[in-house]
Amino acid sequence: MTWDDEYDVVVAGSGAGALTGALAAASRGLRTAVLEKTGLLGGTSAYSGAAIWLPGTRVQERAGIGDSTEAARAYLRAVLGDGGAAHREAFLATAPELVEFLERDPALEFEFRPFPDYFDAPGRLRGGRSFVPLDLPVERLGELAGLVRPPVGRDRAGRGHPARPVAQGRALIGRLLLALTATGGAEIRTGTALTELVVRDGRVAGVLAVTADGPVRLRAARGVLLAAGGFESSAALRAEHGVPGGADRTMAPDGANTGDAIAAAVRIGASTALLDQAWFCPGLRTPDGRPAFTLGFRGGLIVDGSGRRFGNESLPYDRMGRLLARAGGPFHLIFDARSGGLPAISVPPLVPDEQLASGRWVRAGTLAELARRIGLPEDALTGTVERFNGFAEKGSDDDFHRGEDPYDRYFSGGGTCLVAVDEPPYYAAEVVLSDLGTKGGLRTDPDGRVLDGSGRPLPGLYAAGNTSASFTGPRYPGPGIPIGSAMAFAYRAVQDMRKNPVDQSGTPE
Ligand SMILES: Cc1cc2nc3c(=O)[nH]c(=O)nc-3n(C[C@H](O)[C@H](O)[C@H](O)COP(=O)(O)OP(=O)(O)OC[C@H]3O[C@@H](n4cnc5c(N)ncnc54)[C@H](O)[C@@H]3O)c2cc1C
């Protein structure tokens, strides 16, 4: 077989993990290709808040929050148990080194941002331990600005970036791209979808990809890193593996993450795990039916199809999502005029008039009328709200303990999130089970090496982010774990690739 282009490292995908891996490779002089299926870079990572859960690093030290690897270990052990200890230790050991590596580049600047960890467990920090990239003036991105995927609402509507600094996930992707392009050693190929892995002499030697101009064969002398997201946008794969929710309800960019990289690896003998899992969240339906990721309920209550509450609405979103998956829908958020709009944060932000005009929100003068209009039993809904209002009055939720955990109160500034719903007009907003991506995928070892069915690494093949089975299993320990772990394992993968033998076409270091 002849190659169309030859690289040391080929990275599939362009999210935070992919670009971290590419940067780790290119900054060490390895010829690196980033393949992105769509015309835009950043995937779901670009939509994200870019909270990064990498504990015990110089960022937390600068902020003086007293984080340490030991405290983070205690927390992860308490939340995840002892399974996956090797991955946990690899992750913890890598976090400080990775952040030091990243911050050596002037393009990469981070700051601590308080956001509580998601479980009441030993080692938890009140203000959490995650950090975010600094906003980036759009001019600094130059021509790259047009390539970074815009915020989710604008992207879905086909609009570009707002005329102000790029922030959050866009800032993370933009900053990683600035650092990557400055190495001069990376080629970024948009509109290039990995389809197959090429095995030669018992190791992954390259990839086949499709472009608008036809297929290309790309050599990877050191290794291939698969960081091409999960399969959240494939209805067929979701059904096959029993992932609750739906391809039309995921927050990932439309049609991007359809499990291509996982399937290509499985075809050459890779094994998989956790395939029924996702990073779940509640979603409020927007006028076009797609979800808005909703978190931080500081008022209102959520009822199921019988008009009853079924859990603590203020739980961290993955935990609330898992309750939605278990309870029978349809679900509605019930709130009133007191909250002056949605008593929660939604991404993208929702415009009440548009929500009402589209029928995704319903407004009524009484709870009974609201119940009739959304098809719930009147007595059940009014009874549920009365009981909830009683809890609000006495300041404790006997049913689901809402407001007892500091996370619950974080979004109401430390004050109560148990607020009576008794000021008409009343509103009902349609709630669905959504997700931020699937989290089951290729089994890897702690160096990101993809494993076969017998637990042996497939030489030359690595995976990170949602293409790999997350070491967190069915738990979401804290804000920024998806991105932090994607970055850490992509970095480790490239460290390992540097040890791989290469023939004369590979770049010696
Ligand atoms: C609104 C929102 C806020 C969030 N906030 C946070 C947060 O603050 N912190 C956090 O940790 N997580 C957050 N998440 C979750 C997080 O963004 C994702 O779980 C994570 O970014 C997934 O990273 P990834 O690299 O696996 O996939 P992605 O970032 O989705 O990247 C995958 C890329 O691969 C490309 N691709 C797919 N198939 C192919 C192929 N065959 N060939 C080449 N390219 C391909 C896709 O087009 C895509 O660009 C948030 C998610 C959302 C939606």
PDB file of C-alpha atoms and ligand atoms in Angstrom, residues 12-18 35-38 40-53 149 152 192-195 227-230 232 251-253 256-261 279 293 317 347 435-437 464-467 476 479-484 486, ligand 1:
ATOM      1  CA  ALA A  12      -8.753  11.635  14.896  1.00  0.00           C
ATOM      2  CA  GLY A  13     -11.025  14.369  16.284  1.00  0.00           C
ATOM      3  CA  SER A  14     -10.401  17.949  17.354  1.00  0.00           C
ATOM      4  CA  GLY A  15     -11.884  18.236  20.852  1.00  0.00           C
ATOM      5  CA  ALA A  16      -9.859  19.171  23.919  1.00  0.00           C
ATOM      6  CA  GLY A  17      -8.310  15.695  24.245  1.00  0.00           C
ATOM      7  CA  ALA A  18      -7.391  15.461  20.582  1.00  0.00           C
ATOM      8  CA  LEU A  35      -8.288  14.859  11.275  1.00  0.00           C
ATOM      9  CA  GLU A  36     -11.680  16.473  11.826  1.00  0.00           C
ATOM     10  CA  LYS A  37     -14.741  15.038  10.142  1.00  0.00           C
ATOM     11  CA  THR A  38     -16.735  18.266  10.046  1.00  0.00           C
ATOM     12  CA  LEU A  40     -15.407  23.066  12.278  1.00  0.00           C
ATOM     13  CA  LEU A  41     -12.956  22.291  15.060  1.00  0.00           C
ATOM     14  CA  GLY A  42     -13.686  21.568  18.676  1.00  0.00           C
ATOM     15  CA  GLY A  43     -16.716  19.253  18.740  1.00  0.00           C
ATOM     16  CA  THR A  44     -18.665  19.199  21.996  1.00  0.00           C
ATOM     17  CA  SER A  45     -15.555  20.506  23.749  1.00  0.00           C
ATOM     18  CA  ALA A  46     -16.122  23.828  21.973  1.00  0.00           C
ATOM     19  CA  TYR A  47     -19.720  23.986  23.260  1.00  0.00           C
ATOM     20  CA  SER A  48     -18.584  23.268  26.808  1.00  0.00           C
ATOM     21  CA  GLY A  49     -18.049  25.515  29.798  1.00  0.00           C
ATOM     22  CA  ALA A  50     -14.409  24.297  29.640  1.00  0.00           C
ATOM     23  CA  ALA A  51     -14.301  23.499  33.346  1.00  0.00           C
ATOM     24  CA  ILE A  52     -11.241  21.265  33.640  1.00  0.00           C
ATOM     25  CA  TRP A  53     -10.958  18.845  36.574  1.00  0.00           C
ATOM     26  CA  ARG A 149     -17.123  25.743  16.455  1.00  0.00           C
ATOM     27  CA  VAL A 152     -24.208  25.775  20.628  1.00  0.00           C
ATOM     28  CA  THR A 192     -11.515  14.481   6.840  1.00  0.00           C
ATOM     29  CA  ALA A 193     -13.323  11.571   8.500  1.00  0.00           C
ATOM     30  CA  LEU A 194     -11.414   8.556   9.750  1.00  0.00           C
ATOM     31  CA  THR A 195     -13.055   5.390   8.444  1.00  0.00           C
ATOM     32  CA  ALA A 227     -10.273  11.140  20.219  1.00  0.00           C
ATOM     33  CA  ALA A 228     -13.293  11.476  17.986  1.00  0.00           C
ATOM     34  CA  GLY A 229     -16.048  11.648  20.591  1.00  0.00           C
ATOM     35  CA  GLY A 230     -18.583   8.972  21.456  1.00  0.00           C
ATOM     36  CA  GLU A 232     -24.223   9.941  21.108  1.00  0.00           C
ATOM     37  CA  MET A 251     -26.025  18.167  23.227  1.00  0.00           C
ATOM     38  CA  ALA A 252     -23.242  17.117  20.843  1.00  0.00           C
ATOM     39  CA  PRO A 253     -22.951  18.916  17.500  1.00  0.00           C
ATOM     40  CA  ALA A 256     -20.686  14.696  14.448  1.00  0.00           C
ATOM     41  CA  ASN A 257     -20.106  11.951  16.978  1.00  0.00           C
ATOM     42  CA  THR A 258     -21.476   8.743  15.503  1.00  0.00           C
ATOM     43  CA  GLY A 259     -18.971   6.271  16.919  1.00  0.00           C
ATOM     44  CA  ASP A 260     -16.842   5.979  13.738  1.00  0.00           C
ATOM     45  CA  ALA A 261     -13.542   5.655  15.572  1.00  0.00           C
ATOM     46  CA  TRP A 279     -22.692  12.010  30.799  1.00  0.00           C
ATOM     47  CA  PHE A 293     -28.530  21.561  28.777  1.00  0.00           C
ATOM     48  CA  TYR A 317     -26.996  17.279  36.394  1.00  0.00           C
ATOM     49  CA  VAL A 347     -27.099  26.304  27.465  1.00  0.00           C
ATOM     50  CA  ASP A 435     -26.604  14.071  27.576  1.00  0.00           C
ATOM     51  CA  LEU A 436     -23.245  15.704  26.954  1.00  0.00           C
ATOM     52  CA  GLY A 437     -22.029  12.630  25.089  1.00  0.00           C
ATOM     53  CA  ALA A 464      -8.996   9.241  24.818  1.00  0.00           C
ATOM     54  CA  GLY A 465     -12.113  11.250  25.671  1.00  0.00           C
ATOM     55  CA  ASN A 466     -15.500   9.807  24.852  1.00  0.00           C
ATOM     56  CA  THR A 467     -14.019   7.401  22.296  1.00  0.00           C
ATOM     57  CA  TYR A 476     -19.523  11.991  37.187  1.00  0.00           C
ATOM     58  CA  PRO A 479     -17.142  19.611  36.976  1.00  0.00           C
ATOM     59  CA  GLY A 480     -14.585  19.201  34.232  1.00  0.00           C
ATOM     60  CA  ILE A 481     -13.944  15.462  34.518  1.00  0.00           C
ATOM     61  CA  PRO A 482     -14.892  14.711  30.884  1.00  0.00           C
ATOM     62  CA  ILE A 483     -12.466  17.272  29.507  1.00  0.00           C
ATOM     63  CA  GLY A 484      -9.802  16.899  32.206  1.00  0.00           C
ATOM     64  CA  ALA A 486      -9.690  13.429  27.924  1.00  0.00           C
TER      65      ALA A 486
HETATM   66  C1  LIG B   1     -23.015  22.805  26.964  1.00  0.00           C
HETATM   67  C2  LIG B   1     -21.978  21.833  27.453  1.00  0.00           C
HETATM   68  C3  LIG B   1     -21.167  22.176  28.514  1.00  0.00           C
HETATM   69  C4  LIG B   1     -20.188  21.288  28.955  1.00  0.00           C
HETATM   70  N1  LIG B   1     -19.339  21.699  29.928  1.00  0.00           N
HETATM   71  C5  LIG B   1     -18.318  20.911  30.276  1.00  0.00           C
HETATM   72  C6  LIG B   1     -17.320  21.401  31.152  1.00  0.00           C
HETATM   73  O1  LIG B   1     -17.348  22.569  31.568  1.00  0.00           O
HETATM   74  N2  LIG B   1     -16.310  20.549  31.480  1.00  0.00           N
HETATM   75  C7  LIG B   1     -16.228  19.273  30.993  1.00  0.00           C
HETATM   76  O2  LIG B   1     -15.296  18.549  31.334  1.00  0.00           O
HETATM   77  N3  LIG B   1     -17.161  18.802  30.142  1.00  0.00           N
HETATM   78  C8  LIG B   1     -18.171  19.600  29.744  1.00  0.00           C
HETATM   79  N4  LIG B   1     -19.075  19.134  28.829  1.00  0.00           N
HETATM   80  C9  LIG B   1     -18.890  17.784  28.278  1.00  0.00           C
HETATM   81  C10 LIG B   1     -17.702  17.771  27.316  1.00  0.00           C
HETATM   82  O3  LIG B   1     -17.780  18.903  26.467  1.00  0.00           O
HETATM   83  C11 LIG B   1     -17.612  16.530  26.446  1.00  0.00           C
HETATM   84  O4  LIG B   1     -17.890  15.358  27.159  1.00  0.00           O
HETATM   85  C12 LIG B   1     -16.190  16.426  25.893  1.00  0.00           C
HETATM   86  O5  LIG B   1     -15.837  17.672  25.324  1.00  0.00           O
HETATM   87  C13 LIG B   1     -16.067  15.355  24.849  1.00  0.00           C
HETATM   88  O6  LIG B   1     -14.774  15.437  24.302  1.00  0.00           O
HETATM   89  P1  LIG B   1     -14.354  14.464  23.124  1.00  0.00           P
HETATM   90  O7  LIG B   1     -13.005  14.877  22.693  1.00  0.00           O
HETATM   91  O8  LIG B   1     -14.572  13.063  23.509  1.00  0.00           O
HETATM   92  O9  LIG B   1     -15.411  14.779  21.955  1.00  0.00           O
HETATM   93  P2  LIG B   1     -15.679  16.131  21.159  1.00  0.00           P
HETATM   94  O10 LIG B   1     -15.219  17.330  21.866  1.00  0.00           O
HETATM   95  O11 LIG B   1     -17.111  16.102  20.737  1.00  0.00           O
HETATM   96  O12 LIG B   1     -14.763  15.997  19.878  1.00  0.00           O
HETATM   97  C14 LIG B   1     -14.979  14.954  18.943  1.00  0.00           C
HETATM   98  C15 LIG B   1     -14.641  15.472  17.560  1.00  0.00           C
HETATM   99  O13 LIG B   1     -14.382  14.352  16.709  1.00  0.00           O
HETATM  100  C16 LIG B   1     -14.953  14.597  15.453  1.00  0.00           C
HETATM  101  N5  LIG B   1     -15.173  13.311  14.788  1.00  0.00           N
HETATM  102  C17 LIG B   1     -16.165  12.419  14.963  1.00  0.00           C
HETATM  103  N6  LIG B   1     -15.998  11.353  14.145  1.00  0.00           N
HETATM  104  C18 LIG B   1     -14.855  11.588  13.458  1.00  0.00           C
HETATM  105  C19 LIG B   1     -14.143  10.858  12.457  1.00  0.00           C
HETATM  106  N7  LIG B   1     -14.616   9.687  11.969  1.00  0.00           N
HETATM  107  N8  LIG B   1     -13.006  11.370  11.961  1.00  0.00           N
HETATM  108  C20 LIG B   1     -12.535  12.583  12.406  1.00  0.00           C
HETATM  109  N9  LIG B   1     -13.184  13.330  13.342  1.00  0.00           N
HETATM  110  C21 LIG B   1     -14.320  12.816  13.860  1.00  0.00           C
HETATM  111  C22 LIG B   1     -16.233  15.347  15.770  1.00  0.00           C
HETATM  112  O14 LIG B   1     -16.708  16.044  14.641  1.00  0.00           O
HETATM  113  C23 LIG B   1     -15.782  16.256  16.911  1.00  0.00           C
HETATM  114  O15 LIG B   1     -15.312  17.477  16.414  1.00  0.00           O
HETATM  115  C24 LIG B   1     -20.060  20.004  28.355  1.00  0.00           C
HETATM  116  C25 LIG B   1     -20.884  19.664  27.289  1.00  0.00           C
HETATM  117  C26 LIG B   1     -21.833  20.570  26.832  1.00  0.00           C
HETATM  118  C27 LIG B   1     -22.675  20.194  25.664  1.00  0.00           C
END
